[in-house]
């Protein structure tokens, strides 16, 4: 039995590209000035080999399905015993059906924040679920990943119901990250509204027999930093996707493990509570 | 986009939200129990054989 393997529950989050075919108002990608890049397979394999990871999340500040080598990365990671997942805006599922189903991808999440956008991609998600059933595959597990904010508060119950009707396996909700205030119209919901929403959703999920994941109480060090490490498309290591300017080292030159053992990483974890961004994050 | 799905689900692939999430801890505890049994095997054997004689 491989004891080391059992202890691996760290997720490596790698950004396959920072190119995107959408311009969402809740997305902080709007703030970036980074040149567009696509991560090549050889750099991905080098990054993956530089640490002991249980999972790899193939997404960042771009639409992952735009990277032509994405499924080669999935196949490579799965062959190495690392479970793969990705979050997509679901607009390119139709063109990538074979890759999604044949590569061995474990989990796919459809990231949405409003009903209007979701309605446009419903046919593609339904086709994927139908094709998965037709081929008798149990992978990938499908998730609807909803960002909660003031503008969709009244839509969330309906979205969860819709996900269940469509045969999506699970629903994940997470709080808005709005520290950079990308769009002034995008706002958090209040703690009272959140409590009410969660109670309603728990009841609904139980009646629909739907797997539901609600956000946890925020803590320091937070869940993201405790469970994952982020590598940008340029190979820079950051403790979190929401900290695009906090680079702790280079994944291609130093390796992820080395960066995570460094003093600079340990100091970041120690002082996270006082960090100007982390101290205001509610995720 | 956002943080990986495994951050939220705790790596609960295929719907595992129960004991398999703490499998490393369970296996580690079993390991420790095994080491303790091995370490005190002499005492345990003596106790067991004493009981046999007594009965």
mmCIF file of C-alpha atoms in Angstrom:
data_model
loop_
_atom_site.group_PDB
_atom_site.id
_atom_site.type_symbol
_atom_site.label_atom_id
_atom_site.label_comp_id
_atom_site.label_asym_id
_atom_site.label_seq_id
_atom_site.Cartn_x
_atom_site.Cartn_y
_atom_site.Cartn_z
ATOM 1 C CA UNK A 1 0.000 0.000 0.000
ATOM 2 C CA UNK A 2 1.290 3.436 -0.909
ATOM 3 C CA UNK A 3 1.015 5.425 2.345
ATOM 4 C CA UNK A 4 2.344 8.585 0.767
ATOM 5 C CA UNK A 5 -0.348 8.416 -1.890
ATOM 6 C CA UNK A 6 -3.059 8.141 0.743
ATOM 7 C CA UNK A 7 -1.862 11.326 2.366
ATOM 8 C CA UNK A 8 -2.020 13.293 -0.882
ATOM 9 C CA UNK A 9 -5.061 15.471 -0.752
ATOM 10 C CA UNK A 10 -3.535 18.687 -1.970
ATOM 11 C CA UNK A 11 -4.973 20.117 -5.177
ATOM 12 C CA UNK A 12 -2.687 21.658 -7.730
ATOM 13 C CA UNK A 13 -4.604 24.293 -9.614
ATOM 14 C CA UNK A 14 -2.982 25.038 -12.953
ATOM 15 C CA UNK A 15 -4.121 27.713 -15.356
ATOM 16 C CA UNK A 16 -4.160 26.170 -18.880
ATOM 17 C CA UNK A 17 -4.832 29.587 -20.417
ATOM 18 C CA UNK A 18 -5.758 33.128 -19.483
ATOM 19 C CA UNK A 19 -7.742 33.572 -22.720
ATOM 20 C CA UNK A 20 -11.505 33.683 -22.400
ATOM 21 C CA UNK A 21 -14.442 33.869 -24.798
ATOM 22 C CA UNK A 22 -16.643 35.684 -22.253
ATOM 23 C CA UNK A 23 -16.346 38.905 -20.254
ATOM 24 C CA UNK A 24 -18.333 38.242 -17.074
ATOM 25 C CA UNK A 25 -19.124 41.163 -14.823
ATOM 26 C CA UNK A 26 -18.245 39.238 -11.659
ATOM 27 C CA UNK A 27 -14.858 38.093 -13.002
ATOM 28 C CA UNK A 28 -11.704 39.886 -11.897
ATOM 29 C CA UNK A 29 -10.022 38.863 -15.155
ATOM 30 C CA UNK A 30 -11.241 42.263 -16.362
ATOM 31 C CA UNK A 31 -8.590 43.860 -14.136
ATOM 32 C CA UNK A 32 -5.658 41.956 -15.599
ATOM 33 C CA UNK A 33 -3.112 43.241 -18.088
ATOM 34 C CA UNK A 34 -1.413 39.873 -18.632
ATOM 35 C CA UNK A 35 -0.566 38.832 -22.217
ATOM 36 C CA UNK A 36 -2.625 35.854 -23.405
ATOM 37 C CA UNK A 37 -0.826 32.513 -23.168
ATOM 38 C CA UNK A 38 -1.599 28.801 -23.507
ATOM 39 C CA UNK A 39 0.237 26.386 -21.226
ATOM 40 C CA UNK A 40 2.117 23.760 -23.277
ATOM 41 C CA UNK A 41 1.934 20.086 -22.274
ATOM 42 C CA UNK A 42 5.662 19.826 -21.489
ATOM 43 C CA UNK A 43 5.441 22.683 -18.982
ATOM 44 C CA UNK A 44 2.352 21.093 -17.412
ATOM 45 C CA UNK A 45 4.120 17.750 -16.933
ATOM 46 C CA UNK A 46 7.070 19.534 -15.334
ATOM 47 C CA UNK A 47 4.798 21.433 -12.935
ATOM 48 C CA UNK A 48 2.849 18.277 -12.025
ATOM 49 C CA UNK A 49 6.047 16.356 -11.328
ATOM 50 C CA UNK A 50 7.331 19.081 -9.008
ATOM 51 C CA UNK A 51 4.996 18.151 -6.133
ATOM 52 C CA UNK A 52 2.971 15.337 -4.569
ATOM 53 C CA UNK A 53 -0.622 16.090 -5.534
ATOM 54 C CA UNK A 54 -3.841 14.128 -5.205
ATOM 55 C CA UNK A 55 -5.832 16.309 -7.552
ATOM 56 C CA UNK A 56 -5.258 18.747 -10.338
ATOM 57 C CA UNK A 57 -7.750 21.488 -11.157
ATOM 58 C CA UNK A 58 -7.255 22.654 -14.723
ATOM 59 C CA UNK A 59 -8.622 26.170 -14.713
ATOM 60 C CA UNK A 60 -7.704 29.717 -13.809
ATOM 61 C CA UNK A 61 -8.531 33.142 -15.184
ATOM 62 C CA UNK A 62 -9.548 31.946 -18.638
ATOM 63 C CA UNK A 63 -11.665 29.336 -20.420
ATOM 64 C CA UNK A 64 -9.699 26.087 -20.155
ATOM 65 C CA UNK A 65 -11.367 24.438 -23.148
ATOM 66 C CA UNK A 66 -9.587 26.965 -25.389
ATOM 67 C CA UNK A 67 -6.291 25.168 -24.731
ATOM 68 C CA UNK A 68 -5.840 22.561 -27.494
ATOM 69 C CA UNK A 69 -3.644 20.368 -25.269
ATOM 70 C CA UNK A 70 -6.024 20.340 -22.311
ATOM 71 C CA UNK A 71 -7.117 16.713 -22.696
ATOM 72 C CA UNK A 72 -3.519 15.558 -23.184
ATOM 73 C CA UNK A 73 -2.909 17.118 -19.760
ATOM 74 C CA UNK A 74 -5.929 15.293 -18.313
ATOM 75 C CA UNK A 75 -4.798 11.951 -19.768
ATOM 76 C CA UNK A 76 -1.246 12.475 -18.510
ATOM 77 C CA UNK A 77 -2.359 13.367 -14.970
ATOM 78 C CA UNK A 78 -4.840 10.481 -14.754
ATOM 79 C CA UNK A 79 -2.158 8.059 -15.985
ATOM 80 C CA UNK A 80 0.027 9.309 -13.117
ATOM 81 C CA UNK A 81 -2.791 8.619 -10.623
ATOM 82 C CA UNK A 82 -3.726 12.274 -10.101
ATOM 83 C CA UNK A 83 -7.478 12.961 -10.232
ATOM 84 C CA UNK A 84 -8.466 15.703 -12.628
ATOM 85 C CA UNK A 85 -11.196 18.318 -12.544
ATOM 86 C CA UNK A 86 -11.970 21.535 -14.320
ATOM 87 C CA UNK A 87 -14.414 24.408 -14.220
ATOM 88 C CA UNK A 88 -15.738 25.748 -17.502
ATOM 89 C CA UNK A 89 -18.266 28.342 -18.646
ATOM 90 C CA UNK A 90 -19.868 25.489 -20.659
ATOM 91 C CA UNK A 91 -19.993 27.442 -23.921
ATOM 92 C CA UNK A 92 -17.585 25.084 -25.717
ATOM 93 C CA UNK A 93 -18.810 21.681 -24.523
ATOM 94 C CA UNK A 94 -20.214 20.638 -27.899
ATOM 95 C CA UNK A 95 -16.830 20.992 -29.643
ATOM 96 C CA UNK A 96 -15.030 19.131 -26.854
ATOM 97 C CA UNK A 97 -17.468 16.301 -26.161
ATOM 98 C CA UNK A 98 -15.051 13.493 -27.086
ATOM 99 C CA UNK A 99 -12.176 14.943 -25.085
ATOM 100 C CA UNK A 100 -14.332 15.425 -22.001
ATOM 101 C CA UNK A 101 -15.668 11.873 -22.134
ATOM 102 C CA UNK A 102 -12.621 9.953 -23.373
ATOM 103 C CA UNK A 103 -9.746 11.636 -21.533
ATOM 104 C CA UNK A 104 -10.661 10.201 -18.130
ATOM 105 C CA UNK A 105 -11.588 13.592 -16.647
ATOM 106 C CA UNK A 106 -13.079 12.914 -13.187
ATOM 107 C CA UNK A 107 -15.092 16.047 -12.536
ATOM 108 C CA UNK A 108 -16.403 18.948 -14.557
ATOM 109 C CA UNK A 109 -18.046 22.015 -13.057
ATOM 110 C CA UNK A 110 -20.151 24.473 -14.996
ATOM 111 C CA UNK A 111 -19.431 27.874 -13.476
ATOM 112 C CA UNK A 112 -22.378 30.251 -13.656
ATOM 113 C CA UNK A 113 -23.578 33.410 -11.968
ATOM 114 C CA UNK A 114 -26.844 34.276 -13.707
ATOM 115 C CA UNK A 115 -29.806 32.448 -15.190
ATOM 116 C CA UNK A 116 -29.659 34.197 -18.547
ATOM 117 C CA UNK A 117 -26.168 32.898 -19.306
ATOM 118 C CA UNK A 118 -27.005 29.464 -17.945
ATOM 119 C CA UNK A 119 -30.077 29.164 -20.184
ATOM 120 C CA UNK A 120 -27.833 29.618 -23.229
ATOM 121 C CA UNK A 121 -25.598 26.661 -22.306
ATOM 122 C CA UNK A 122 -28.303 24.271 -21.068
ATOM 123 C CA UNK A 123 -28.555 22.393 -24.418
ATOM 124 C CA UNK A 124 -24.793 21.711 -24.416
ATOM 125 C CA UNK A 125 -24.800 20.471 -20.811
ATOM 126 C CA UNK A 126 -27.805 18.249 -21.520
ATOM 127 C CA UNK A 127 -26.072 16.825 -24.597
ATOM 128 C CA UNK A 128 -22.976 16.003 -22.522
ATOM 129 C CA UNK A 129 -25.016 14.260 -19.820
ATOM 130 C CA UNK A 130 -27.003 12.388 -22.464
ATOM 131 C CA UNK A 131 -23.851 11.291 -24.303
ATOM 132 C CA UNK A 132 -22.233 10.188 -21.041
ATOM 133 C CA UNK A 133 -25.292 8.036 -20.323
ATOM 134 C CA UNK A 134 -25.420 6.673 -23.861
ATOM 135 C CA UNK A 135 -21.779 5.564 -23.647
ATOM 136 C CA UNK A 136 -22.428 4.150 -20.193
ATOM 137 C CA UNK A 137 -19.619 6.216 -18.641
ATOM 138 C CA UNK A 138 -19.587 7.198 -14.993
ATOM 139 C CA UNK A 139 -17.091 9.993 -15.598
ATOM 140 C CA UNK A 140 -16.929 12.925 -15.428
ATOM 141 C CA UNK A 141 -19.058 13.729 -12.421
ATOM 142 C CA UNK A 142 -20.960 16.930 -13.221
ATOM 143 C CA UNK A 143 -21.388 19.963 -10.965
ATOM 144 C CA UNK A 144 -23.217 23.234 -11.275
ATOM 145 C CA UNK A 145 -20.983 25.812 -9.600
ATOM 146 C CA UNK A 146 -22.968 28.923 -8.665
ATOM 147 C CA UNK A 147 -21.422 32.187 -7.467
ATOM 148 C CA UNK A 148 -23.796 33.811 -4.981
ATOM 149 C CA UNK A 149 -24.319 37.563 -5.257
ATOM 150 C CA UNK A 150 -27.120 40.071 -4.812
ATOM 151 C CA UNK A 151 -28.123 39.954 -8.489
ATOM 152 C CA UNK A 152 -28.915 36.212 -8.573
ATOM 153 C CA UNK A 153 -30.275 35.719 -5.067
ATOM 154 C CA UNK A 154 -33.816 35.233 -6.328
ATOM 155 C CA UNK A 155 -32.689 32.854 -9.099
ATOM 156 C CA UNK A 156 -30.626 30.364 -7.097
ATOM 157 C CA UNK A 157 -33.487 28.106 -5.967
ATOM 158 C CA UNK A 158 -34.659 27.839 -9.551
ATOM 159 C CA UNK A 159 -31.128 27.126 -10.780
ATOM 160 C CA UNK A 160 -30.716 24.298 -8.261
ATOM 161 C CA UNK A 161 -34.059 22.821 -9.301
ATOM 162 C CA UNK A 162 -33.054 23.110 -12.948
ATOM 163 C CA UNK A 163 -29.728 21.359 -12.272
ATOM 164 C CA UNK A 164 -31.565 18.464 -10.668
ATOM 165 C CA UNK A 165 -34.028 18.213 -13.585
ATOM 166 C CA UNK A 166 -31.143 18.152 -16.057
ATOM 167 C CA UNK A 167 -29.441 15.285 -14.248
ATOM 168 C CA UNK A 168 -26.425 17.270 -13.007
ATOM 169 C CA UNK A 169 -24.809 15.192 -10.221
ATOM 170 C CA UNK A 170 -24.169 17.924 -7.638
ATOM 171 C CA UNK A 171 -24.474 21.633 -6.970
ATOM 172 C CA UNK A 172 -21.741 23.754 -5.421
ATOM 173 C CA UNK A 173 -22.327 27.271 -4.142
ATOM 174 C CA UNK A 174 -19.610 29.725 -3.294
ATOM 175 C CA UNK A 175 -19.513 33.287 -2.117
ATOM 176 C CA UNK A 176 -18.625 36.128 -4.411
ATOM 177 C CA UNK A 177 -15.050 37.366 -4.328
ATOM 178 C CA UNK A 178 -15.500 41.100 -4.706
ATOM 179 C CA UNK A 179 -12.472 42.622 -3.016
ATOM 180 C CA UNK A 180 -11.343 44.337 -6.224
ATOM 181 C CA UNK A 181 -14.907 45.583 -6.971
ATOM 182 C CA UNK A 182 -14.699 44.827 -10.705
ATOM 183 C CA UNK A 183 -18.248 46.057 -11.419
ATOM 184 C CA UNK A 184 -20.035 48.488 -9.082
ATOM 185 C CA UNK A 185 -23.384 46.735 -9.668
ATOM 186 C CA UNK A 186 -22.043 43.452 -8.233
ATOM 187 C CA UNK A 187 -22.641 43.191 -4.486
ATOM 188 C CA UNK A 188 -22.537 40.630 -1.679
ATOM 189 C CA UNK A 189 -25.707 39.383 -0.055
ATOM 190 C CA UNK A 190 -26.159 39.997 3.680
ATOM 191 C CA UNK A 191 -25.431 37.372 6.347
ATOM 192 C CA UNK A 192 -29.164 37.123 7.073
ATOM 193 C CA UNK A 193 -30.001 36.566 3.409
ATOM 194 C CA UNK A 194 -27.289 33.927 3.216
ATOM 195 C CA UNK A 195 -28.629 32.061 6.232
ATOM 196 C CA UNK A 196 -32.146 32.080 4.821
ATOM 197 C CA UNK A 197 -30.926 30.955 1.388
ATOM 198 C CA UNK A 198 -28.883 28.071 2.789
ATOM 199 C CA UNK A 199 -31.791 26.804 4.910
ATOM 200 C CA UNK A 200 -34.060 26.883 1.872
ATOM 201 C CA UNK A 201 -31.503 25.117 -0.323
ATOM 202 C CA UNK A 202 -30.794 22.384 2.239
ATOM 203 C CA UNK A 203 -34.473 21.576 2.313
ATOM 204 C CA UNK A 204 -34.776 21.650 -1.469
ATOM 205 C CA UNK A 205 -31.694 19.458 -2.016
ATOM 206 C CA UNK A 206 -32.985 16.944 0.477
ATOM 207 C CA UNK A 207 -36.368 16.750 -1.258
ATOM 208 C CA UNK A 208 -34.687 16.430 -4.673
ATOM 209 C CA UNK A 209 -32.093 13.953 -3.307
ATOM 210 C CA UNK A 210 -29.441 16.222 -4.797
ATOM 211 C CA UNK A 211 -25.837 16.446 -3.591
ATOM 212 C CA UNK A 212 -25.303 20.033 -2.404
ATOM 213 C CA UNK A 213 -22.160 21.795 -1.170
ATOM 214 C CA UNK A 214 -22.585 25.099 0.636
ATOM 215 C CA UNK A 215 -19.747 27.463 1.568
ATOM 216 C CA UNK A 216 -18.149 26.990 4.979
ATOM 217 C CA UNK A 217 -17.516 29.639 7.568
ATOM 218 C CA UNK A 218 -14.432 31.607 6.563
ATOM 219 C CA UNK A 219 -11.269 30.695 8.477
ATOM 220 C CA UNK A 220 -7.528 31.487 8.538
ATOM 221 C CA UNK A 221 -5.643 29.906 6.880
ATOM 222 C CA UNK A 222 -8.638 29.516 4.576
ATOM 223 C CA UNK A 223 -9.892 26.401 2.816
ATOM 224 C CA UNK A 224 -8.394 27.393 -0.539
ATOM 225 C CA UNK A 225 -4.896 27.861 0.834
ATOM 226 C CA UNK A 226 -5.164 24.785 3.056
ATOM 227 C CA UNK A 227 -6.259 22.530 0.245
ATOM 228 C CA UNK A 228 -4.661 23.932 -2.901
ATOM 229 C CA UNK A 229 -1.863 25.827 -4.557
ATOM 230 C CA UNK A 230 -2.226 27.873 -7.723
ATOM 231 C CA UNK A 231 0.151 27.997 -10.682
ATOM 232 C CA UNK A 232 -0.482 30.628 -13.358
ATOM 233 C CA UNK A 233 -0.158 30.031 -17.091
ATOM 234 C CA UNK A 234 3.283 31.692 -16.848
ATOM 235 C CA UNK A 235 4.370 29.128 -14.232
ATOM 236 C CA UNK A 236 4.245 31.444 -11.238
ATOM 237 C CA UNK A 237 3.190 29.976 -7.894
ATOM 238 C CA UNK A 238 0.534 31.828 -5.907
ATOM 239 C CA UNK A 239 -1.279 30.630 -2.755
ATOM 240 C CA UNK A 240 -4.674 31.398 -4.295
ATOM 241 C CA UNK A 241 -6.320 32.303 -7.609
ATOM 242 C CA UNK A 242 -7.640 35.462 -6.005
ATOM 243 C CA UNK A 243 -4.113 36.682 -5.328
ATOM 244 C CA UNK A 244 -2.797 37.139 -8.851
ATOM 245 C CA UNK A 245 -0.022 39.473 -7.756
ATOM 246 C CA UNK A 246 1.249 37.381 -4.843
ATOM 247 C CA UNK A 247 3.933 35.283 -6.476
ATOM 248 C CA UNK A 248 5.815 33.068 -4.077
ATOM 249 C CA UNK A 249 8.122 31.430 -6.592
ATOM 250 C CA UNK A 250 8.503 29.816 -9.997
ATOM 251 C CA UNK A 251 6.974 26.372 -10.558
ATOM 252 C CA UNK A 252 9.117 25.660 -13.616
ATOM 253 C CA UNK A 253 12.445 26.711 -12.138
ATOM 254 C CA UNK A 254 12.076 25.876 -8.430
ATOM 255 C CA UNK A 255 9.188 23.390 -8.472
ATOM 256 C CA UNK A 256 5.967 23.664 -6.458
ATOM 257 C CA UNK A 257 7.167 21.557 -3.499
ATOM 258 C CA UNK A 258 10.235 23.749 -3.016
ATOM 259 C CA UNK A 259 8.099 26.901 -3.083
ATOM 260 C CA UNK A 260 5.726 25.401 -0.500
ATOM 261 C CA UNK A 261 8.629 24.585 1.780
ATOM 262 C CA UNK A 262 10.087 28.083 1.474
ATOM 263 C CA UNK A 263 10.146 30.712 4.200
ATOM 264 C CA UNK A 264 8.143 33.105 2.013
ATOM 265 C CA UNK A 265 5.253 30.571 1.749
ATOM 266 C CA UNK A 266 5.306 29.803 5.471
ATOM 267 C CA UNK A 267 5.317 33.503 6.309
ATOM 268 C CA UNK A 268 2.355 34.069 4.010
ATOM 269 C CA UNK A 269 0.339 31.358 5.806
ATOM 270 C CA UNK A 270 1.331 32.758 9.209
ATOM 271 C CA UNK A 271 0.312 36.315 8.344
ATOM 272 C CA UNK A 272 -2.687 35.553 6.143
ATOM 273 C CA UNK A 273 -5.144 37.036 8.619
ATOM 274 C CA UNK A 274 -3.499 40.438 8.214
ATOM 275 C CA UNK A 275 -3.028 40.275 4.450
ATOM 276 C CA UNK A 276 -4.732 43.263 2.740
ATOM 277 C CA UNK A 277 -6.710 41.000 0.370
ATOM 278 C CA UNK A 278 -7.188 37.854 2.491
ATOM 279 C CA UNK A 279 -8.435 39.855 5.472
ATOM 280 C CA UNK A 280 -11.333 41.141 3.323
ATOM 281 C CA UNK A 281 -12.069 37.874 1.488
ATOM 282 C CA UNK A 282 -15.330 36.101 2.333
ATOM 283 C CA UNK A 283 -14.934 33.078 0.037
ATOM 284 C CA UNK B 1 -12.759 31.305 -12.859
ATOM 285 C CA UNK B 2 -12.599 30.155 -9.240
ATOM 286 C CA UNK B 3 -11.052 27.656 -6.848
ATOM 287 C CA UNK B 4 -11.051 23.956 -7.799
ATOM 288 C CA UNK B 5 -14.125 21.911 -7.045
ATOM 289 C CA UNK B 6 -12.060 19.688 -4.750
ATOM 290 C CA UNK B 7 -11.484 22.658 -2.423
ATOM 291 C CA UNK B 8 -15.214 22.815 -1.774
ATOM 292 C CA UNK B 9 -15.947 19.118 -1.788
ATOM 293 C CA UNK B 10 -12.803 18.174 0.115
ATOM 294 C CA UNK B 11 -11.845 15.834 -2.705
ATOM 295 C CA UNK B 12 -15.081 13.922 -2.343
ATOM 296 C CA UNK B 13 -14.960 12.379 -5.790
ATOM 297 C CA UNK B 14 -17.846 10.062 -6.687
ATOM 298 C CA UNK B 15 -19.999 11.435 -3.936
ATOM 299 C CA UNK B 16 -17.806 10.379 -1.019
ATOM 300 C CA UNK B 17 -18.630 12.696 1.838
ATOM 301 C CA UNK B 18 -18.302 10.168 4.644
ATOM 302 C CA UNK B 19 -15.596 7.971 6.132
ATOM 303 C CA UNK B 20 -13.494 7.832 2.968
ATOM 304 C CA UNK B 21 -12.664 11.502 3.444
ATOM 305 C CA UNK B 22 -10.824 10.617 6.662
ATOM 306 C CA UNK B 23 -9.345 7.397 5.307
ATOM 307 C CA UNK B 24 -5.714 8.568 5.785
ATOM 308 C CA UNK B 25 -6.428 9.264 9.466
ATOM 309 C CA UNK B 26 -8.214 5.906 9.913
ATOM 310 C CA UNK B 27 -5.335 4.036 8.282
ATOM 311 C CA UNK B 28 -2.780 5.934 10.362
ATOM 312 C CA UNK B 29 -4.664 4.999 13.567
ATOM 313 C CA UNK B 30 -4.703 1.343 12.514
ATOM 314 C CA UNK B 31 -0.974 1.594 11.847
ATOM 315 C CA UNK B 32 -0.303 3.014 15.316
ATOM 316 C CA UNK B 33 -2.463 0.281 16.878
ATOM 317 C CA UNK B 34 -0.464 -2.327 14.937
ATOM 318 C CA UNK B 35 2.855 -0.915 16.142
ATOM 319 C CA UNK B 36 1.624 -0.877 19.762
ATOM 320 C CA UNK B 37 0.444 -4.497 19.524
ATOM 321 C CA UNK B 38 3.804 -5.518 18.050
ATOM 322 C CA UNK B 39 5.691 -3.617 20.729
ATOM 323 C CA UNK B 40 3.767 -5.194 23.604
ATOM 324 C CA UNK B 41 3.369 -8.611 22.002
ATOM 325 C CA UNK B 42 5.376 -10.282 24.768
ATOM 326 C CA UNK B 43 3.178 -8.885 27.539
ATOM 327 C CA UNK B 44 -0.001 -9.642 25.610
ATOM 328 C CA UNK B 45 1.118 -13.226 24.923
ATOM 329 C CA UNK B 46 1.979 -13.741 28.597
ATOM 330 C CA UNK B 47 -1.404 -12.421 29.710
ATOM 331 C CA UNK B 48 -3.248 -14.587 27.224
ATOM 332 C CA UNK B 49 -1.323 -17.759 28.179
ATOM 333 C CA UNK B 50 -1.835 -16.953 31.919
ATOM 334 C CA UNK B 51 -5.566 -16.755 31.356
ATOM 335 C CA UNK B 52 -5.496 -20.104 29.552
ATOM 336 C CA UNK B 53 -3.755 -21.799 32.491
ATOM 337 C CA UNK B 54 -6.095 -20.188 34.987
ATOM 338 C CA UNK B 55 -9.194 -21.416 33.202
#
